[in-house]
Amino acid sequence: MTLDMTLEQHLEDTMKKPSIVGILCIDSQGLNLGCCGTLSDEHAGVIFILAWQATKLTYDLTDIPVVSLESDNGNVRGQKRNSITVAVQKMVS
């Protein structure tokens, strides 16, 4: 099993969870490594910058902030860990 197949499987498995409608995985340069559902390449740059900027709000290197964008219909949450940023979009059920 290749790394691409493993990532694709994780993305597909995540999409099976209730209320999740999109997932996006981004590399350290803001490029899309993989996505499913409503999140796509066009969202990678914005989510990457928001998650990267959020890490500057804490001086504790073990504190990993989560960026949350909320609306009446749902939310998108993104988090940067090491060189990977992951975002998940959920709809209100």
mmCIF file of C-alpha atoms in Angstrom:
data_model
loop_
_atom_site.group_PDB
_atom_site.id
_atom_site.type_symbol
_atom_site.label_atom_id
_atom_site.label_comp_id
_atom_site.label_asym_id
_atom_site.label_seq_id
_atom_site.Cartn_x
_atom_site.Cartn_y
_atom_site.Cartn_z
ATOM 1 C CA MET A 1 0.000 0.000 0.000
ATOM 2 C CA THR A 2 1.443 3.373 -1.008
ATOM 3 C CA LEU A 3 1.321 6.591 0.982
ATOM 4 C CA ASP A 4 -1.199 8.041 -1.494
ATOM 5 C CA MET A 5 -3.475 5.026 -1.067
ATOM 6 C CA THR A 6 -3.211 5.275 2.715
ATOM 7 C CA LEU A 7 -4.094 8.992 2.700
ATOM 8 C CA GLU A 8 -6.995 8.398 0.309
ATOM 9 C CA GLN A 9 -8.302 5.634 2.560
ATOM 10 C CA HIS A 10 -8.121 7.887 5.638
ATOM 11 C CA LEU A 11 -9.955 10.653 3.779
ATOM 12 C CA GLU A 12 -12.664 8.263 2.609
ATOM 13 C CA ASP A 13 -13.028 6.737 6.093
ATOM 14 C CA THR A 14 -13.387 10.212 7.626
ATOM 15 C CA MET A 15 -16.092 11.119 5.113
ATOM 16 C CA LYS A 16 -18.178 8.162 6.378
ATOM 17 C CA LYS A 17 -18.606 9.825 9.777
ATOM 18 C CA PRO A 18 -21.958 11.496 10.437
ATOM 19 C CA SER A 19 -22.311 15.153 9.414
ATOM 20 C CA ILE A 20 -18.835 15.396 7.805
ATOM 21 C CA VAL A 21 -19.169 16.748 4.275
ATOM 22 C CA GLY A 22 -15.582 17.689 3.427
ATOM 23 C CA ILE A 23 -11.964 17.027 4.360
ATOM 24 C CA LEU A 24 -8.732 18.555 3.087
ATOM 25 C CA CYS A 25 -5.088 17.679 3.774
ATOM 26 C CA ILE A 26 -2.440 20.330 2.955
ATOM 27 C CA ASP A 27 1.370 20.163 2.881
ATOM 28 C CA SER A 28 3.866 22.646 4.365
ATOM 29 C CA GLN A 29 3.695 24.862 1.264
ATOM 30 C CA GLY A 30 -0.095 25.126 1.220
ATOM 31 C CA LEU A 31 -0.570 22.571 -1.544
ATOM 32 C CA ASN A 32 -3.427 20.074 -1.527
ATOM 33 C CA LEU A 33 -2.290 16.531 -0.669
ATOM 34 C CA GLY A 34 -5.785 15.108 -0.839
ATOM 35 C CA CYS A 35 -9.409 16.079 -0.415
ATOM 36 C CA CYS A 36 -12.928 14.681 -0.430
ATOM 37 C CA GLY A 37 -16.367 16.230 -0.478
ATOM 38 C CA THR A 38 -16.945 19.964 -0.301
ATOM 39 C CA LEU A 39 -13.354 21.029 0.425
ATOM 40 C CA SER A 40 -11.039 21.306 -2.580
ATOM 41 C CA ASP A 41 -7.900 22.927 -4.022
ATOM 42 C CA GLU A 42 -9.562 26.331 -3.995
ATOM 43 C CA HIS A 43 -9.802 26.193 -0.179
ATOM 44 C CA ALA A 44 -6.243 24.973 0.502
ATOM 45 C CA GLY A 45 -4.491 28.361 0.503
ATOM 46 C CA VAL A 46 -6.988 30.112 2.767
ATOM 47 C CA ILE A 47 -7.163 27.278 5.294
ATOM 48 C CA PHE A 48 -3.369 26.892 5.284
ATOM 49 C CA ILE A 49 -2.789 30.610 5.994
ATOM 50 C CA LEU A 50 -5.415 30.738 8.758
ATOM 51 C CA ALA A 51 -4.003 27.661 10.527
ATOM 52 C CA TRP A 52 -0.415 28.909 10.101
ATOM 53 C CA GLN A 53 -1.248 32.364 11.476
ATOM 54 C CA ALA A 54 -3.075 30.795 14.443
ATOM 55 C CA THR A 55 0.153 29.078 15.523
ATOM 56 C CA LYS A 56 1.649 32.560 16.034
ATOM 57 C CA LEU A 57 -0.943 33.368 18.691
ATOM 58 C CA THR A 58 0.650 31.076 21.280
ATOM 59 C CA TYR A 59 4.104 30.992 22.789
ATOM 60 C CA ASP A 60 3.670 27.434 24.058
ATOM 61 C CA LEU A 61 5.079 25.168 21.333
ATOM 62 C CA THR A 62 3.016 22.237 22.619
ATOM 63 C CA ASP A 63 -0.206 24.235 22.205
ATOM 64 C CA ILE A 64 -1.687 23.509 18.773
ATOM 65 C CA PRO A 65 -4.543 25.910 17.992
ATOM 66 C CA VAL A 66 -7.621 24.938 16.007
ATOM 67 C CA VAL A 67 -9.158 27.498 13.638
ATOM 68 C CA SER A 68 -12.945 27.294 13.478
ATOM 69 C CA LEU A 69 -15.120 29.099 10.930
ATOM 70 C CA GLU A 70 -18.779 28.790 11.846
ATOM 71 C CA SER A 71 -22.081 29.562 10.164
ATOM 72 C CA ASP A 72 -25.698 28.680 10.795
ATOM 73 C CA ASN A 73 -25.312 25.658 8.499
ATOM 74 C CA GLY A 74 -22.094 24.186 9.906
ATOM 75 C CA ASN A 75 -18.395 24.785 10.426
ATOM 76 C CA VAL A 76 -14.929 24.243 9.030
ATOM 77 C CA ARG A 77 -12.136 23.442 11.471
ATOM 78 C CA GLY A 78 -8.480 23.470 10.546
ATOM 79 C CA GLN A 79 -5.320 22.583 12.451
ATOM 80 C CA LYS A 80 -1.640 22.661 11.555
ATOM 81 C CA ARG A 81 0.490 19.884 13.029
ATOM 82 C CA ASN A 82 4.147 19.820 12.096
ATOM 83 C CA SER A 83 4.183 20.056 8.289
ATOM 84 C CA ILE A 84 0.579 18.986 7.646
ATOM 85 C CA THR A 85 -2.621 21.020 7.916
ATOM 86 C CA VAL A 86 -5.975 19.238 8.019
ATOM 87 C CA ALA A 87 -9.422 20.810 7.689
ATOM 88 C CA VAL A 88 -12.804 19.155 8.209
ATOM 89 C CA GLN A 89 -16.170 20.595 7.246
ATOM 90 C CA LYS A 90 -19.272 19.537 9.174
ATOM 91 C CA MET A 91 -22.877 20.416 8.540
ATOM 92 C CA VAL A 92 -25.437 20.931 11.265
ATOM 93 C CA SER A 93 -27.566 17.814 11.523
#
